RNA sequence: GCCGGCGUGGCGGAAUUGGCAGACGCGCAGGACUUAAAAUCCUGUGGUGGUGACAUCGUACCGGUUCGAUCCCGGUCGCCGGCACCA
């Protein structure tokens, strides 16, 4: 008999059944489980098989939870503000909302093909005014709490995107979107004070069930370092001083010069008339350099201001220099330089002939002939006045307090994290709900007037000046001040693409609420997210911003938790056939639509899992999916033919069934989804062989069907029905196993000589050591020719003879 | 440069706590069915030697610990990712 599985008919049939009778209806009597995908940007190119992977993983996990009696919250939405839609508008003159709606339609169709549990009543679109009303509301709360502020400063500017970038978007000195080297532009911008949450963002990581590498990336990005601020009085004006930040205040006696960033506010007043021309030229050149140039050229440059400061400990005169290796926005923008113990300071001192005084010696020797800086700087203090002879590690921890007591500085903490540049000079984003009044300053739009709807414009083109296209909409821009009623102007910048995604996970559980962003009752019942699945590329962008906003919303009482995502899983990418990233320009994009047509949704789901460990990148292989297709056929054939037979269960089948349930469940729990699939294949092969000899009992076929349900839901429903059930397979509880029944009576024991296996013998599982060794010796008697010096017996594992 | 991670057949990848390396799949080879092909099914498939049972080498490379190492330790090389003048 040739049984053939018709994937098209079966999948269509069950899709209809599920539509009429959802398998995961809202049920408040059950405990909730919130399993979230990172929602996609609805791009015009649609989804490729790589995008599918995370959605398949999350759906398997969701269905697995469902079969443990949970009500699963598994929503989907669209992160739809952003540059591609705007660029398309520039090219075609069509409003971005039109192309966005078309893209959403197509991608929604593709997402629905996954056959996932998504509850489309919860759908979100960040560009919907009903949604971004609350994005704007959050901004206003931040403004009211002093967390949103305006600042004019040199900012990362992408000349290609014609927009400012947050530090997180300008990693490595290039634009995160387009790779163009970032330059600086001095602009007024809206900032969010993420730095005031730095400690909580850092410490909150400890309790999260997240991949260690993501936690580490956030930790490094926040970059907390402990040290001291030290004040160096000016030689010519001892009432004034320069404050530096240092992590090594113990080396203060070795500070032989200081360096200010070119942007430091005191550069001008410190520059002497003789040095003025040179210093100004240097600062001008530094301002024009892109981040990439500044970082790539590590050859030290700099100029002397002509002034001196006084080392507050030993009253030595230290010349004040300007150099671009000091960053304006880290610490205080000024450093004390200890060339004997810092590579950069050493390079600078060597180049400009500055003094070098070693202050730490590993063994107490005088170090005066050092050929390179002693950077590890651990040992005894030398050349350090009162501190001489002290242990440097001990001094390092005590120095901040000593300095504080002396009144020349204080203990302090510094961070790499900067405040979040939150405004963009582009059209397709949430308008910032602020009105600028000449009399009242920046005033928030009253909450009852939200949302501030993004108006239609004629030209979407960004400008080189840093003005938003909205600035030309005079009708919209000109308004009245909500405080004093006099003429005022609207803020024309929009929010960055990360705004809508910083809180969307809260909205899903209460999408239709027009009174609050989420009701406290629903938030308490359904939030936070139990499992969050998505790519690792958001490790320091979206995930950091979302944590920040959640903590803020917690602080103002909107929600009662302050970490949004309890558990995080990062899936690896699916690469093109040769291990190259899939991209339209390379022409190596594999479409899920084609795969579903030829092999079916279940086959694609299982192949996406089988391709490799879910957290690792894997290369697509068109022929691999054929193997899955053969396997699904084999399972179907097994169930159809064996269920017709009415086979009694045997001891062997009971054991195999229990082993199978255990194997699949433990692999699934540890997220080893690729080996779950290979496990199904292996057991199916085993059962197919038993079927040929005698047959497979119904209970075993049922267990196999239920275990497969989260992976191949359509096929599992079909098989469940064939087995005689009227209700959905997802009404079944996840099967359990009896450990005793998994054990075999005999164990296969490898017998080794000097660690090399010579034979495998079968022994009763509770065999005694002496009996086992005797049996083993007999089995390999012909090879035991030498002197056996040691006999090793590990029950159930190994027998090894050490022979000389 | 600093900090992570990884390195296993022709390919994707398996291997509880240190205990039979290569599960499962792809590909390939041979066979069955067929007029033939496709599909399907069966058998084989790390290298070398041997007709064979078997021997021997083998988890990037060098060394160590151990009765026994893909797994632990030290070093080297390569690839990938993060940060990158952070004081």
CSV table of N, CA and C in Angstrom, one decimal, chain A residues 691-790:
chain,number,residue,atom,x,y,z
A,691,UNK,N,7.0,-2.0,13.0
A,691,UNK,CA,5.8,-2.2,12.2
A,691,UNK,C,5.9,-3.3,11.2
A,692,UNK,N,7.0,-3.5,10.7
A,692,UNK,CA,7.3,-4.5,9.7
A,692,UNK,C,7.2,-5.9,10.4
A,693,UNK,N,7.7,-6.0,11.6
A,693,UNK,CA,7.8,-7.3,12.3
A,693,UNK,C,6.5,-7.6,12.9
A,694,UNK,N,5.9,-6.7,13.6
A,694,UNK,CA,4.6,-7.0,14.3
A,694,UNK,C,3.6,-5.9,14.2
A,695,UNK,N,4.0,-4.8,14.7
A,695,UNK,CA,3.1,-3.7,14.6
A,695,UNK,C,3.3,-2.7,15.8
A,696,UNK,N,2.7,-1.5,15.7
A,696,UNK,CA,2.9,-0.5,16.8
A,696,UNK,C,1.5,-0.2,17.4
A,697,UNK,N,1.5,-0.2,18.7
A,697,UNK,CA,0.2,0.0,19.4
A,697,UNK,C,-0.3,1.4,19.3
A,698,UNK,N,-1.5,1.6,19.6
A,698,UNK,CA,-2.2,2.9,19.4
A,698,UNK,C,-1.6,3.9,20.4
A,699,UNK,N,-1.4,3.5,21.6
A,699,UNK,CA,-0.9,4.4,22.7
A,699,UNK,C,0.4,5.1,22.3
A,700,UNK,N,1.2,4.3,21.6
A,700,UNK,CA,2.5,4.8,21.2
A,700,UNK,C,2.3,5.8,20.0
A,701,UNK,N,1.5,5.4,19.1
A,701,UNK,CA,1.2,6.3,18.0
A,701,UNK,C,0.6,7.7,18.5
A,702,UNK,N,-0.2,7.6,19.5
A,702,UNK,CA,-0.8,8.8,20.1
A,702,UNK,C,0.3,9.7,20.7
A,703,UNK,N,1.2,9.0,21.5
A,703,UNK,CA,2.2,9.8,22.1
A,703,UNK,C,3.1,10.5,21.1
A,704,UNK,N,3.4,9.8,20.0
A,704,UNK,CA,4.2,10.4,18.9
A,704,UNK,C,3.5,11.6,18.3
A,705,UNK,N,2.2,11.4,18.1
A,705,UNK,CA,1.3,12.5,17.5
A,705,UNK,C,1.3,13.7,18.4
A,706,UNK,N,1.1,13.5,19.7
A,706,UNK,CA,1.0,14.6,20.6
A,706,UNK,C,2.3,15.3,20.8
A,707,UNK,N,3.4,14.6,20.8
A,707,UNK,CA,4.7,15.2,20.9
A,707,UNK,C,5.1,16.0,19.7
A,708,UNK,N,4.6,15.6,18.6
A,708,UNK,CA,4.9,16.3,17.3
A,708,UNK,C,4.0,17.6,17.1
A,709,UNK,N,3.0,17.7,17.9
A,709,UNK,CA,2.0,18.8,17.6
A,709,UNK,C,2.6,20.2,17.6
A,710,UNK,N,3.5,20.5,18.6
A,710,UNK,CA,4.0,21.9,18.5
A,710,UNK,C,4.9,22.1,17.2
A,711,UNK,N,5.4,21.0,16.7
A,711,UNK,CA,6.3,21.2,15.6
A,711,UNK,C,5.7,21.1,14.2
A,712,UNK,N,4.8,20.2,14.1
A,712,UNK,CA,4.0,20.0,12.8
A,712,UNK,C,2.5,20.0,13.2
A,713,UNK,N,2.0,21.2,13.5
A,713,UNK,CA,0.6,21.2,14.0
A,713,UNK,C,-0.4,20.7,13.1
A,714,UNK,N,-0.3,20.9,11.8
A,714,UNK,CA,-1.4,20.5,10.8
A,714,UNK,C,-1.4,18.9,10.8
A,715,UNK,N,-0.2,18.4,10.5
A,715,UNK,CA,0.0,16.9,10.4
A,715,UNK,C,-0.5,16.3,11.7
A,716,UNK,N,-0.1,16.9,12.8
A,716,UNK,CA,-0.5,16.2,14.1
A,716,UNK,C,-2.0,16.2,14.3
A,717,UNK,N,-2.7,17.3,13.9
A,717,UNK,CA,-4.1,17.3,14.0
A,717,UNK,C,-4.7,16.2,13.1
A,718,UNK,N,-4.2,16.1,11.9
A,718,UNK,CA,-4.7,15.1,11.0
A,718,UNK,C,-4.5,13.6,11.6
A,719,UNK,N,-3.3,13.4,12.1
A,719,UNK,CA,-3.1,12.1,12.7
A,719,UNK,C,-3.9,11.8,13.9
A,720,UNK,N,-4.1,12.9,14.7
A,720,UNK,CA,-4.9,12.8,15.9
A,720,UNK,C,-6.3,12.3,15.5
A,721,UNK,N,-6.8,12.9,14.4
A,721,UNK,CA,-8.2,12.6,14.0
A,721,UNK,C,-8.2,11.1,13.4
A,722,UNK,N,-7.1,10.8,12.7
A,722,UNK,CA,-7.1,9.4,12.2
A,722,UNK,C,-7.1,8.4,13.4
A,723,UNK,N,-6.5,8.8,14.5
A,723,UNK,CA,-6.5,7.9,15.7
A,723,UNK,C,-7.8,7.9,16.4
A,724,UNK,N,-8.8,8.7,15.9
A,724,UNK,CA,-10.1,8.5,16.4
A,724,UNK,C,-10.6,9.7,17.3
A,725,UNK,N,-9.9,10.7,17.4
A,725,UNK,CA,-10.3,11.8,18.3
A,725,UNK,C,-11.0,12.9,17.5
A,726,UNK,N,-12.0,13.5,18.2
A,726,UNK,CA,-12.8,14.5,17.6
A,726,UNK,C,-12.3,15.9,18.0
A,727,UNK,N,-11.7,16.0,19.2
A,727,UNK,CA,-11.2,17.3,19.6
A,727,UNK,C,-9.8,17.5,19.1
A,728,UNK,N,-9.4,18.8,19.2
A,728,UNK,CA,-8.0,19.2,18.7
A,728,UNK,C,-6.9,18.5,19.5
A,729,UNK,N,-5.8,18.2,18.9
A,729,UNK,CA,-4.7,17.6,19.6
A,729,UNK,C,-4.1,18.6,20.6
A,730,UNK,N,-4.4,19.9,20.4
A,730,UNK,CA,-3.9,20.9,21.4
A,730,UNK,C,-4.7,20.9,22.7
A,731,UNK,N,-5.8,20.1,22.7
A,731,UNK,CA,-6.5,19.9,24.0
A,731,UNK,C,-5.8,18.9,24.9
A,732,UNK,N,-4.9,18.2,24.2
A,732,UNK,CA,-4.2,17.1,25.0
A,732,UNK,C,-3.2,17.8,25.9
A,733,UNK,N,-2.9,17.1,27.0
A,733,UNK,CA,-1.8,17.5,27.9
A,733,UNK,C,-0.5,16.9,27.4
A,734,UNK,N,0.6,17.6,27.6
A,734,UNK,CA,1.9,17.1,27.2
A,734,UNK,C,2.1,15.8,28.0
A,735,UNK,N,2.5,14.7,27.2
A,735,UNK,CA,2.7,13.4,27.9
A,735,UNK,C,3.8,13.4,28.9
A,736,UNK,N,3.7,12.5,29.9
A,736,UNK,CA,4.7,12.3,30.8
A,736,UNK,C,5.3,10.9,30.8
A,737,UNK,N,6.4,10.7,31.3
A,737,UNK,CA,7.0,9.3,31.3
A,737,UNK,C,7.3,8.8,32.6
A,738,UNK,N,7.4,7.5,32.7
A,738,UNK,CA,7.8,6.8,33.9
A,738,UNK,C,9.2,6.4,33.8
A,739,UNK,N,10.1,6.9,34.7
A,739,UNK,CA,11.5,6.7,34.6
A,739,UNK,C,11.8,5.2,34.6
A,740,UNK,N,11.1,4.5,35.4
A,740,UNK,CA,11.4,3.0,35.5
A,740,UNK,C,11.2,2.3,34.2
A,741,UNK,N,10.2,2.8,33.5
A,741,UNK,CA,9.8,2.1,32.3
A,741,UNK,C,10.8,2.4,31.1
A,742,UNK,N,11.6,3.4,31.3
A,742,UNK,CA,12.6,3.8,30.3
A,742,UNK,C,13.8,2.9,30.3
A,743,UNK,N,14.0,2.2,31.4
A,743,UNK,CA,15.2,1.5,31.6
A,743,UNK,C,15.2,0.1,30.9
A,744,UNK,N,16.3,-0.3,30.3
A,744,UNK,CA,16.4,-1.6,29.7
A,744,UNK,C,16.9,-2.6,30.7
A,745,UNK,N,16.6,-3.8,30.5
A,745,UNK,CA,17.1,-4.8,31.4
A,745,UNK,C,18.5,-5.1,31.2
A,746,UNK,N,19.0,-5.1,30.0
A,746,UNK,CA,20.4,-5.3,29.7
A,746,UNK,C,21.0,-4.0,29.2
A,747,UNK,N,22.3,-3.8,29.6
A,747,UNK,CA,23.0,-2.6,29.2
A,747,UNK,C,24.1,-3.0,28.3
A,748,UNK,N,24.4,-2.2,27.3
A,748,UNK,CA,25.5,-2.5,26.4
A,748,UNK,C,26.8,-1.9,27.1
A,749,UNK,N,27.7,-2.7,27.4
A,749,UNK,CA,28.9,-2.2,28.1
A,749,UNK,C,30.2,-2.3,27.2
A,750,UNK,N,30.8,-1.2,26.8
A,750,UNK,CA,32.0,-1.3,26.1
A,750,UNK,C,33.1,-1.9,27.0
A,751,UNK,N,33.9,-2.8,26.4
A,751,UNK,CA,35.0,-3.3,27.1
A,751,UNK,C,36.3,-2.8,26.5
A,752,UNK,N,37.1,-2.1,27.3
A,752,UNK,CA,38.3,-1.5,26.7
A,752,UNK,C,39.6,-2.1,27.3
A,753,UNK,N,40.7,-1.9,26.5
A,753,UNK,CA,42.0,-2.2,27.0
A,753,UNK,C,42.7,-0.8,26.8
A,754,UNK,N,43.3,-0.3,27.9
A,754,UNK,CA,44.0,1.0,27.9
A,754,UNK,C,43.1,2.1,27.2
A,755,UNK,N,41.8,2.0,27.5
A,755,UNK,CA,41.0,3.1,27.0
A,755,UNK,C,40.5,2.9,25.6
A,756,UNK,N,40.9,1.8,24.9
A,756,UNK,CA,40.4,1.6,23.5
A,756,UNK,C,39.4,0.5,23.5
A,757,UNK,N,38.2,0.7,22.9
A,757,UNK,CA,37.2,-0.3,22.9
A,757,UNK,C,37.5,-1.5,22.1
A,758,UNK,N,37.4,-2.7,22.7
A,758,UNK,CA,37.7,-3.9,21.9
A,758,UNK,C,36.5,-4.7,21.6
A,759,UNK,N,35.5,-4.5,22.4
A,759,UNK,CA,34.2,-5.3,22.2
A,759,UNK,C,33.1,-4.6,23.1
A,760,UNK,N,31.9,-4.9,22.7
A,760,UNK,CA,30.8,-4.4,23.5
A,760,UNK,C,30.0,-5.6,23.9
A,761,UNK,N,29.8,-5.7,25.2
A,761,UNK,CA,29.0,-6.9,25.7
A,761,UNK,C,27.7,-6.5,26.4
A,762,UNK,N,26.8,-7.4,26.4
A,762,UNK,CA,25.5,-7.1,27.0
A,762,UNK,C,25.4,-7.7,28.4
A,763,UNK,N,25.1,-6.8,29.4
A,763,UNK,CA,25.1,-7.3,30.7
A,763,UNK,C,23.8,-6.8,31.4
A,764,UNK,N,23.3,-7.6,32.4
A,764,UNK,CA,22.1,-7.1,33.2
A,764,UNK,C,22.4,-5.7,33.8
A,765,UNK,N,21.4,-4.9,33.9
A,765,UNK,CA,21.7,-3.5,34.3
A,765,UNK,C,22.2,-3.4,35.7
A,766,UNK,N,21.9,-4.4,36.6
A,766,UNK,CA,22.4,-4.3,38.0
A,766,UNK,C,23.5,-5.3,38.2
A,767,UNK,N,24.3,-5.6,37.2
A,767,UNK,CA,25.3,-6.6,37.3
A,767,UNK,C,26.4,-6.2,38.4
A,768,UNK,N,26.9,-7.2,39.1
A,768,UNK,CA,27.9,-6.9,40.1
A,768,UNK,C,29.3,-6.8,39.4
A,769,UNK,N,30.1,-6.0,40.1
A,769,UNK,CA,31.4,-5.7,39.5
A,769,UNK,C,32.2,-7.0,39.1
A,770,UNK,N,32.3,-8.0,40.0
A,770,UNK,CA,33.1,-9.2,39.7
A,770,UNK,C,32.5,-9.9,38.5
A,771,UNK,N,31.2,-10.0,38.5
A,771,UNK,CA,30.6,-10.7,37.4
A,771,UNK,C,30.8,-10.0,36.1
A,772,UNK,N,30.7,-8.7,36.1
A,772,UNK,CA,30.9,-7.9,34.9
A,772,UNK,C,32.4,-8.1,34.4
A,773,UNK,N,33.3,-8.0,35.3
A,773,UNK,CA,34.7,-8.1,34.9
A,773,UNK,C,35.0,-9.5,34.4
A,774,UNK,N,34.4,-10.5,35.0
A,774,UNK,CA,34.6,-11.9,34.6
A,774,UNK,C,34.1,-12.1,33.1
A,775,UNK,N,32.9,-11.5,32.9
A,775,UNK,CA,32.3,-11.6,31.6
A,775,UNK,C,33.1,-10.9,30.5
A,776,UNK,N,33.6,-9.7,31.0
A,776,UNK,CA,34.4,-8.9,30.1
A,776,UNK,C,35.7,-9.6,29.7
A,777,UNK,N,36.4,-10.2,30.7
A,777,UNK,CA,37.6,-10.9,30.5
A,777,UNK,C,37.4,-12.0,29.5
A,778,UNK,N,36.4,-12.8,29.7
A,778,UNK,CA,36.1,-13.9,28.8
A,778,UNK,C,35.9,-13.4,27.4
A,779,UNK,N,35.2,-12.3,27.3
A,779,UNK,CA,34.8,-11.8,25.9
A,779,UNK,C,36.1,-11.4,25.1
A,780,UNK,N,37.1,-10.9,25.8
A,780,UNK,CA,38.3,-10.4,25.1
A,780,UNK,C,39.5,-11.2,25.6
A,781,UNK,N,39.3,-12.4,26.0
A,781,UNK,CA,40.4,-13.2,26.5
A,781,UNK,C,41.6,-13.3,25.5
A,782,UNK,N,41.3,-13.4,24.2
A,782,UNK,CA,42.4,-13.5,23.3
A,782,UNK,C,43.3,-12.2,23.2
A,783,UNK,N,42.7,-11.1,23.7
A,783,UNK,CA,43.5,-9.8,23.6
A,783,UNK,C,44.2,-9.5,24.9
A,784,UNK,N,43.8,-10.1,25.9
A,784,UNK,CA,44.4,-9.8,27.2
A,784,UNK,C,45.7,-10.6,27.4
A,785,UNK,N,46.7,-10.2,26.6
A,785,UNK,CA,47.9,-11.0,26.6
A,785,UNK,C,48.9,-10.6,27.6
A,786,UNK,N,48.8,-9.3,28.0
A,786,UNK,CA,49.9,-8.7,28.9
A,786,UNK,C,49.5,-8.8,30.3
A,787,UNK,N,50.1,-8.0,31.1
A,787,UNK,CA,49.9,-8.0,32.5
A,787,UNK,C,48.9,-7.0,32.9
A,788,UNK,N,47.7,-7.4,33.4
A,788,UNK,CA,46.7,-6.4,33.7
A,788,UNK,C,47.0,-5.8,35.1
A,789,UNK,N,47.2,-4.5,35.1
A,789,UNK,CA,47.6,-3.8,36.3
A,789,UNK,C,46.5,-3.1,37.0
A,790,UNK,N,45.4,-2.9,36.3
A,790,UNK,CA,44.3,-2.2,36.9
A,790,UNK,C,43.0,-2.6,36.2
